[in-house]
XYZ file of C-alpha atoms in Angstrom:
533
model
C 73.221 109.957 235.035
C 69.846 109.006 233.630
C 66.209 109.120 234.436
C 63.689 106.326 233.952
C 60.561 106.621 231.830
C 57.901 103.994 232.365
C 56.222 104.566 229.001
C 55.664 101.372 227.003
C 57.094 99.209 229.776
C 55.968 95.646 230.332
C 53.688 94.828 233.252
C 56.516 93.067 235.076
C 57.886 94.858 238.127
C 61.152 96.686 237.488
C 63.705 98.359 239.681
C 64.159 102.091 239.306
C 67.626 102.912 237.923
C 68.895 106.437 238.482
C 72.366 105.844 236.994
C 72.463 103.196 234.267
C 76.251 103.327 233.902
C 76.855 102.681 237.602
C 74.105 100.054 237.775
C 75.631 97.995 234.955
C 79.115 98.276 236.470
C 77.785 97.183 239.871
C 76.280 94.091 238.244
C 79.653 93.272 236.690
C 81.468 93.790 239.986
C 78.984 91.466 241.699
C 80.054 88.701 239.292
C 76.968 88.753 237.071
C 77.719 87.563 233.529
C 74.166 87.751 232.148
C 72.787 91.163 232.987
C 69.139 92.004 232.311
C 68.387 95.713 232.177
C 64.783 96.518 233.213
C 62.780 97.437 230.141
C 62.338 101.202 229.997
C 63.246 104.372 228.142
C 66.494 105.721 229.590
C 67.358 109.363 228.959
C 71.121 109.509 229.423
C 73.548 112.373 229.852
C 77.154 111.776 228.753
C 79.474 110.013 231.204
C 82.636 111.459 229.703
C 82.495 111.736 225.917
C 79.896 108.953 225.549
C 76.518 108.293 227.150
C 77.454 104.731 228.169
C 81.009 103.403 228.505
C 81.934 99.713 228.669
C 85.657 99.231 229.300
C 87.615 95.956 229.564
C 84.570 93.726 229.970
C 85.049 90.003 229.310
C 82.430 87.288 228.985
C 79.478 89.593 229.729
C 76.004 89.620 228.144
C 73.840 92.720 228.565
C 70.211 92.204 227.547
C 68.325 95.497 227.447
C 65.015 93.617 227.017
C 63.568 96.058 224.498
C 64.696 99.240 226.235
C 65.506 102.473 224.429
C 68.421 104.746 225.231
C 67.764 108.394 224.390
C 70.972 110.416 224.222
C 70.510 113.986 225.420
C 73.621 115.421 223.778
C 75.131 115.039 220.311
C 78.108 112.944 221.371
C 78.651 109.153 221.150
C 75.982 106.810 222.506
C 77.945 103.662 223.510
C 81.722 103.284 223.755
C 83.296 99.817 224.072
C 87.037 99.539 224.626
C 89.228 96.454 225.106
C 86.194 94.213 225.536
C 86.140 90.493 224.671
C 83.244 88.047 224.292
C 80.635 90.695 225.076
C 76.994 90.557 223.911
C 74.748 93.636 223.621
C 71.155 92.810 222.666
C 67.552 94.005 222.417
C 68.180 97.747 222.475
C 67.250 100.827 220.445
C 69.120 104.143 220.452
C 67.842 107.610 219.582
C 68.815 111.234 220.184
C 66.866 114.140 221.651
C 67.573 116.826 220.492
C 67.748 115.733 216.871
C 71.023 115.396 214.954
C 69.667 117.086 211.837
C 66.987 119.541 210.879
C 64.585 119.487 207.966
C 62.173 121.979 206.477
C 59.953 122.673 203.511
C 61.599 124.582 200.668
C 59.563 127.764 200.203
C 61.964 129.519 197.803
C 65.215 128.783 196.014
C 67.542 130.725 193.731
C 71.108 130.181 192.514
C 72.214 132.001 195.693
C 70.155 130.375 198.438
C 67.421 128.035 199.635
C 64.776 129.256 202.049
C 63.068 126.673 204.219
C 60.371 126.590 206.870
C 61.663 124.257 209.581
C 59.149 121.716 210.859
C 58.226 121.762 214.533
C 60.405 119.523 216.662
C 63.532 119.972 214.541
C 66.418 122.218 215.691
C 66.954 125.785 214.539
C 70.377 126.251 216.153
C 73.748 124.512 215.957
C 73.404 123.553 212.292
C 76.288 122.509 210.048
C 77.023 124.128 206.694
C 78.773 120.960 205.489
C 76.230 119.807 202.946
C 72.495 119.516 202.425
C 70.197 116.919 200.875
C 66.803 117.297 199.213
C 63.944 114.806 199.633
C 60.619 114.523 197.876
C 57.694 115.529 200.078
C 55.572 113.036 198.161
C 57.749 109.912 198.339
C 60.002 110.805 201.311
C 62.943 109.572 199.218
C 65.989 111.494 198.001
C 65.158 113.334 194.810
C 66.186 111.295 191.728
C 69.533 112.295 190.290
C 70.506 114.213 193.416
C 73.265 113.609 195.963
C 74.431 116.468 198.164
C 74.888 120.217 197.950
C 78.453 120.645 199.194
C 78.533 124.357 198.428
C 76.737 125.658 201.535
C 78.242 128.983 202.637
C 76.161 129.986 205.634
C 72.812 129.555 207.358
C 70.838 132.600 208.499
C 67.766 132.609 210.749
C 64.880 134.605 209.308
C 61.467 135.320 210.850
C 59.686 132.599 212.800
C 60.974 129.152 211.853
C 62.440 130.210 208.511
C 66.083 129.630 207.587
C 67.968 130.928 204.571
C 70.712 128.562 203.406
C 73.271 130.435 201.293
C 75.391 128.730 198.644
C 79.039 129.514 197.877
C 79.117 129.180 194.134
C 75.812 130.717 193.047
C 75.163 127.674 190.902
C 72.328 127.061 188.497
C 68.883 126.685 190.022
C 68.856 122.874 189.679
C 65.168 123.018 188.756
C 65.344 119.634 187.056
C 65.221 117.913 190.437
C 64.568 120.565 193.113
C 61.262 122.369 193.489
C 59.348 124.409 196.008
C 57.617 121.998 198.355
C 60.576 119.600 198.602
C 62.219 118.897 201.958
C 65.760 120.178 202.639
C 67.847 118.428 205.319
C 70.852 119.842 207.202
C 72.995 118.050 209.791
C 73.752 119.559 213.172
C 77.303 120.475 214.126
C 79.538 117.736 215.468
C 80.026 119.278 218.891
C 78.497 118.946 222.344
C 75.562 121.140 223.310
C 76.933 121.455 226.861
C 80.453 122.276 225.654
C 81.972 119.004 226.877
C 84.243 116.554 225.064
C 82.685 115.324 221.790
C 83.074 111.843 220.302
C 81.776 110.790 216.876
C 79.696 107.695 216.006
C 76.843 105.967 217.806
C 78.052 102.465 218.794
C 81.857 102.461 218.751
C 84.140 99.500 219.494
C 87.891 99.926 219.724
C 90.524 97.253 220.455
C 87.773 94.681 221.051
C 87.368 91.047 220.028
C 84.477 88.616 219.581
C 81.573 90.973 220.160
C 77.932 90.243 219.320
C 75.375 92.976 218.739
C 71.955 91.372 218.387
C 68.714 93.183 217.671
C 70.212 96.629 218.239
C 68.464 99.460 216.383
C 70.015 102.879 215.718
C 67.603 105.648 214.754
C 70.162 108.458 214.613
C 73.913 108.991 214.743
C 76.236 111.980 214.542
C 78.468 109.990 212.161
C 78.607 106.174 211.679
C 75.951 104.052 213.380
C 78.188 101.037 214.121
C 81.974 101.381 213.921
C 84.566 98.786 214.850
C 88.099 100.166 214.825
C 91.041 97.823 215.406
C 88.381 95.376 216.594
C 88.181 91.820 215.288
C 85.358 89.359 214.702
C 82.399 91.596 215.509
C 79.040 89.994 214.699
C 76.090 92.262 213.927
C 72.973 90.070 213.905
C 69.523 91.422 213.080
C 70.604 94.985 213.810
C 68.860 97.930 212.162
C 69.800 101.402 211.045
C 66.542 103.079 210.126
C 64.682 106.339 210.432
C 62.176 106.301 213.272
C 58.569 106.245 212.155
C 55.680 107.988 213.920
C 57.954 109.985 216.206
C 55.638 112.074 218.441
C 58.380 114.671 219.060
C 58.243 116.016 215.478
C 55.497 117.373 213.276
C 56.803 115.893 210.015
C 58.180 112.385 209.350
C 61.921 111.902 209.764
C 63.772 111.559 206.454
C 67.052 110.155 207.757
C 68.560 107.585 210.095
C 72.337 107.910 210.573
C 74.126 111.027 209.342
C 76.856 108.888 207.744
C 77.566 105.142 207.306
C 75.508 102.358 208.843
C 78.179 99.633 209.401
C 81.883 100.468 209.181
C 85.004 98.425 209.984
C 88.539 99.855 210.091
C 91.811 97.935 210.478
C 90.346 94.656 211.742
C 92.538 91.561 211.730
C 89.362 89.464 211.385
C 86.532 91.189 209.575
C 82.971 91.593 210.809
C 79.934 89.441 210.120
C 76.916 91.538 209.191
C 73.952 89.172 209.066
C 70.208 89.691 208.553
C 70.549 93.412 209.223
C 68.763 96.409 207.733
C 70.533 99.621 206.717
C 68.370 102.317 205.183
C 68.072 106.079 204.757
C 71.552 106.847 206.122
C 73.502 109.858 204.949
C 76.329 107.853 203.397
C 77.333 104.197 202.805
C 75.559 101.058 203.980
C 78.648 98.895 204.658
C 82.337 99.772 204.438
C 85.036 97.232 205.401
C 88.589 98.457 204.931
C 92.021 99.239 206.236
C 94.181 102.368 206.093
C 96.757 103.306 203.510
C 99.623 105.505 204.637
C 101.618 107.715 202.283
C 105.143 106.670 201.307
C 106.957 109.947 200.721
C 110.282 108.383 199.740
C 112.507 105.349 200.173
C 116.187 104.726 200.748
C 117.142 101.087 200.511
C 114.824 99.089 202.756
C 113.796 102.162 204.792
C 110.622 103.996 203.784
C 109.588 107.402 205.034
C 105.866 107.075 205.742
C 103.309 109.785 206.512
C 100.663 108.113 208.649
C 96.927 108.484 208.227
C 96.057 109.292 211.844
C 97.984 106.773 214.007
C 100.307 104.377 212.184
C 98.718 100.939 212.488
C 101.655 99.008 210.993
C 103.331 96.912 213.695
C 106.561 94.930 213.841
C 106.210 91.684 211.930
C 103.215 92.848 209.897
C 103.110 91.851 206.231
C 102.826 95.012 204.156
C 102.387 95.911 200.531
C 103.434 99.058 198.720
C 101.231 100.281 195.888
C 101.635 103.140 193.427
C 99.060 105.914 193.339
C 97.467 104.352 190.259
C 97.146 100.944 191.920
C 100.216 99.061 190.672
C 101.684 96.652 193.224
C 105.290 97.722 193.810
C 106.201 95.006 196.271
C 105.411 92.973 199.381
C 107.540 92.734 202.523
C 107.524 92.472 206.333
C 107.996 95.425 208.692
C 111.108 94.854 210.822
C 111.615 98.234 212.505
C 109.467 101.335 213.082
C 110.558 104.718 214.469
C 109.214 108.269 214.499
C 110.818 110.563 211.934
C 110.594 113.693 214.038
C 113.222 115.453 211.943
C 111.400 114.988 208.635
C 110.670 118.419 207.110
C 107.057 119.581 207.195
C 107.334 120.895 203.661
C 108.132 117.377 202.448
C 105.090 116.038 204.298
C 102.903 118.628 202.598
C 104.481 117.938 199.197
C 103.719 114.212 199.513
C 100.115 114.916 200.538
C 99.692 117.232 197.556
C 100.089 114.250 195.201
C 96.578 113.121 196.261
C 93.139 114.733 196.244
C 92.536 113.981 199.916
C 89.159 114.644 201.501
C 90.724 114.968 204.977
C 94.360 116.028 204.495
C 94.599 117.062 208.142
C 94.595 113.364 209.114
C 98.162 113.059 207.796
C 100.628 114.787 210.113
C 103.285 112.450 211.503
C 106.282 110.959 209.680
C 107.783 107.523 210.399
C 110.734 105.429 209.274
C 109.496 101.936 208.406
C 112.212 99.376 207.741
C 111.313 96.356 205.618
C 112.951 92.943 205.298
C 113.626 93.618 201.616
C 114.125 96.569 199.317
C 111.105 97.878 197.403
C 112.242 100.553 194.939
C 110.300 103.807 195.392
C 110.459 106.159 192.415
C 107.495 108.334 193.315
C 105.065 109.027 196.156
C 103.075 105.845 196.819
C 101.103 104.134 199.618
C 101.623 101.286 202.100
C 99.277 99.213 204.254
C 99.379 96.311 206.707
C 97.572 93.616 204.726
C 96.681 91.685 207.903
C 94.639 94.647 209.224
C 92.048 95.153 206.498
C 89.123 92.935 207.593
C 90.021 89.552 206.119
C 87.316 86.896 206.362
C 84.347 89.276 206.568
C 80.772 88.171 205.823
C 77.941 90.398 204.593
C 75.004 88.012 204.311
C 71.221 88.226 203.986
C 70.891 91.967 204.598
C 68.655 94.687 203.144
C 70.535 97.892 202.274
C 69.547 101.038 200.422
C 67.579 104.284 200.047
C 70.735 106.232 200.925
C 72.730 109.030 199.318
C 75.879 107.026 198.629
C 77.060 103.421 198.137
C 75.486 100.151 199.257
C 78.377 97.795 200.050
C 82.091 98.650 199.922
C 84.685 96.018 200.814
C 88.436 95.891 200.358
C 89.514 92.692 202.153
C 90.426 89.139 201.161
C 88.548 85.894 201.824
C 85.181 87.641 202.138
C 81.592 86.652 201.349
C 78.806 88.941 200.103
C 75.731 86.736 199.751
C 71.951 86.839 199.823
C 71.637 90.614 200.129
C 69.067 92.979 198.653
C 70.718 96.283 197.715
C 68.372 98.814 196.154
C 67.983 102.508 195.385
C 71.460 103.612 196.402
C 72.578 107.135 195.519
C 75.859 105.835 194.108
C 77.192 102.348 193.352
C 75.287 99.390 194.756
C 78.566 97.480 195.128
C 82.011 99.063 195.046
C 84.626 96.432 195.745
C 87.795 98.432 195.214
C 90.368 100.310 197.268
C 90.289 104.095 197.328
C 93.753 105.574 197.143
C 93.341 109.109 195.864
C 90.640 110.536 198.160
C 90.260 108.496 201.341
C 93.380 106.279 201.495
C 91.231 103.182 202.104
C 93.008 99.834 201.734
C 93.445 97.374 200.161
C 93.664 95.202 197.072
C 92.466 91.688 197.851
C 91.869 88.129 196.610
C 89.316 85.317 197.031
C 85.986 87.121 197.194
C 82.600 85.398 196.886
C 79.688 87.518 195.632
C 76.652 85.299 195.134
C 72.848 85.192 195.193
C 72.383 88.924 195.712
C 69.649 91.128 194.244
C 71.081 94.458 193.090
C 68.406 96.924 192.012
C 68.434 100.459 190.677
C 71.788 101.654 191.962
C 73.057 104.919 190.586
C 76.131 105.294 188.445
C 79.640 106.334 189.356
C 82.972 106.339 187.570
C 85.328 103.440 188.154
C 88.760 104.058 189.676
C 91.171 104.675 186.799
C 88.404 104.556 184.181
C 85.811 106.818 182.616
C 83.214 104.041 182.453
C 80.155 104.362 184.662
C 78.243 101.498 186.260
C 76.347 100.570 189.432
C 78.699 97.664 190.272
C 82.426 98.371 190.270
C 84.924 95.600 191.027
C 88.491 96.722 190.587
C 90.473 95.546 193.556
C 90.344 91.737 193.309
C 93.665 90.411 192.063
C 92.467 86.796 191.817
C 89.861 84.328 192.997
C 86.625 86.229 192.353
C 83.410 84.161 192.407
C 80.503 86.236 191.054
C 77.571 83.850 190.639
C 73.802 83.674 190.844
C 73.241 87.413 191.228
C 70.231 89.320 189.874
C 71.076 92.820 188.661
C 68.400 95.298 187.585
C 69.973 98.456 186.216
C 69.604 101.581 184.122
C 72.137 103.116 181.768
C 74.542 101.537 179.352
C 76.455 99.333 181.782
C 75.518 97.410 184.892
C 79.045 96.477 185.913
C 82.728 97.171 185.332
C 85.191 94.388 186.199
C 88.877 95.219 185.925
C 92.403 94.045 186.728
C 91.558 90.444 187.581
C 93.463 87.240 186.907
C 91.372 84.114 187.434
C 87.885 83.652 188.793
C 84.340 82.617 187.893
C 81.393 84.682 186.661
C 78.369 82.506 185.904
C 74.604 82.279 186.369
C 73.947 86.004 186.774
C 70.840 87.748 185.411
C 71.040 91.299 184.062
C 67.844 93.258 183.324
C 67.848 96.809 182.029
C 65.024 98.835 183.619
C 65.017 102.005 181.511
C 64.142 100.450 178.166
C 67.404 101.537 176.595
C 69.151 99.671 173.839
C 70.438 96.334 175.080
C 74.210 96.031 175.211
C 76.724 93.869 176.996
C 75.946 94.767 180.634
C 79.492 94.046 181.806
C 82.644 95.816 180.704
C 85.845 93.805 181.194
C 89.110 95.726 181.519
C 92.391 93.864 181.848
C 90.695 90.608 182.898
C 92.246 87.200 182.166
C 91.436 83.611 183.090
C 87.811 84.295 184.038
C 85.486 81.290 183.735
C 82.168 82.243 182.144
């Protein structure tokens, strides 16, 4: 159900809509293919686990004509499932109540932070899974800072004061935290009304050929836009940004989405992200990837596989098996798949223990995957369906940055990253590599074009398998890299680490060191052959 607010509406007459979900479905049932939602602010309650659900729509365009959806619980905003050739346009999405709180730091010690929470931000239902610190002067993350992951508990004090206790009683961190800074805490990922919770703001699953045009997300409980097992999604002129001049709060909002802005998982055809803005989110700007699953052991052509969530390998899929340190062990085709219900739990746990997994609970089920050829397995390794990684993606002409983590992460073949401005990221500006050890994100790839981008002031991180630090890390491209015409402005010894590549072109790039340090070769090459320069 929803109610209609006439604030900021156009002068044109509109029909009152008491139930937006039912109204849209009635338009579809009446045979309408171009649906125009009257411009308004719609305060929605969840339908089931989402505030608006669009299931099995085909050939439908929904133009919200500048409307705003305000979600009144913490669960998903829009859920699309098994939709094809659907357009969603001219919409903004926000949450009330807020999905994070923020307050002024009035005291801090190695044991705790004390904050005075600003009016309009929640005091209850807060998560102890991390905190960020922003400058009250610049409203940016404090330089050199990422996230406090050592939060133990949150205690309400007098008035609007909270005391945020730390687990490890670490040093005071006075080099970048001071009284008067702003501390931010996320809310818990659960419903206020106790109903079924779903993560992410705009979520598409098992969909094809979607277009999101001029859709703005001001807040999300996890990712802003997520396509999972959905192919050829086009995000055009969409925005993930913190809302400015929000009358509901007494202090400006520091954050947009709690986690990533644009995320694609297990797509046969990757997304196009074009002329979009992604800023001030709590994690990455763009992540395009597939899933690795753990190979516990092999006997002949039969592998015992521990799946990351559901096993997405299907009969006939081309697969590759890779060692934990990234060595390709072999390529094959899946010819038979069956549950391994008799596989001992202790062996599952032993295989998982070979990694430093962030979410080990995602790996529970064992499978027997038969291949069309034998790939010798001497140790625990990983496998992925190489046709379900996001091949053919495009990330073009976007502005990304001012976030706590990475700018652009991709792990798929035949992609284009062009014409983007990526600036002031908390970690790498570009990280174009798989992640095996922590997140099981696939895969290695070939034929990637990275051209005409401006990369500015990204922070440093360590390259997979290396101790070198740089703001651009490319370590997953086996061949066919084109890195041309890019402008990189960096601090520190290195701007870029390029590793494990055979063949490609790297020409016409400009590297400028911003911190006045001693000039050195801005690019470190590790195990690179046949690169045209």
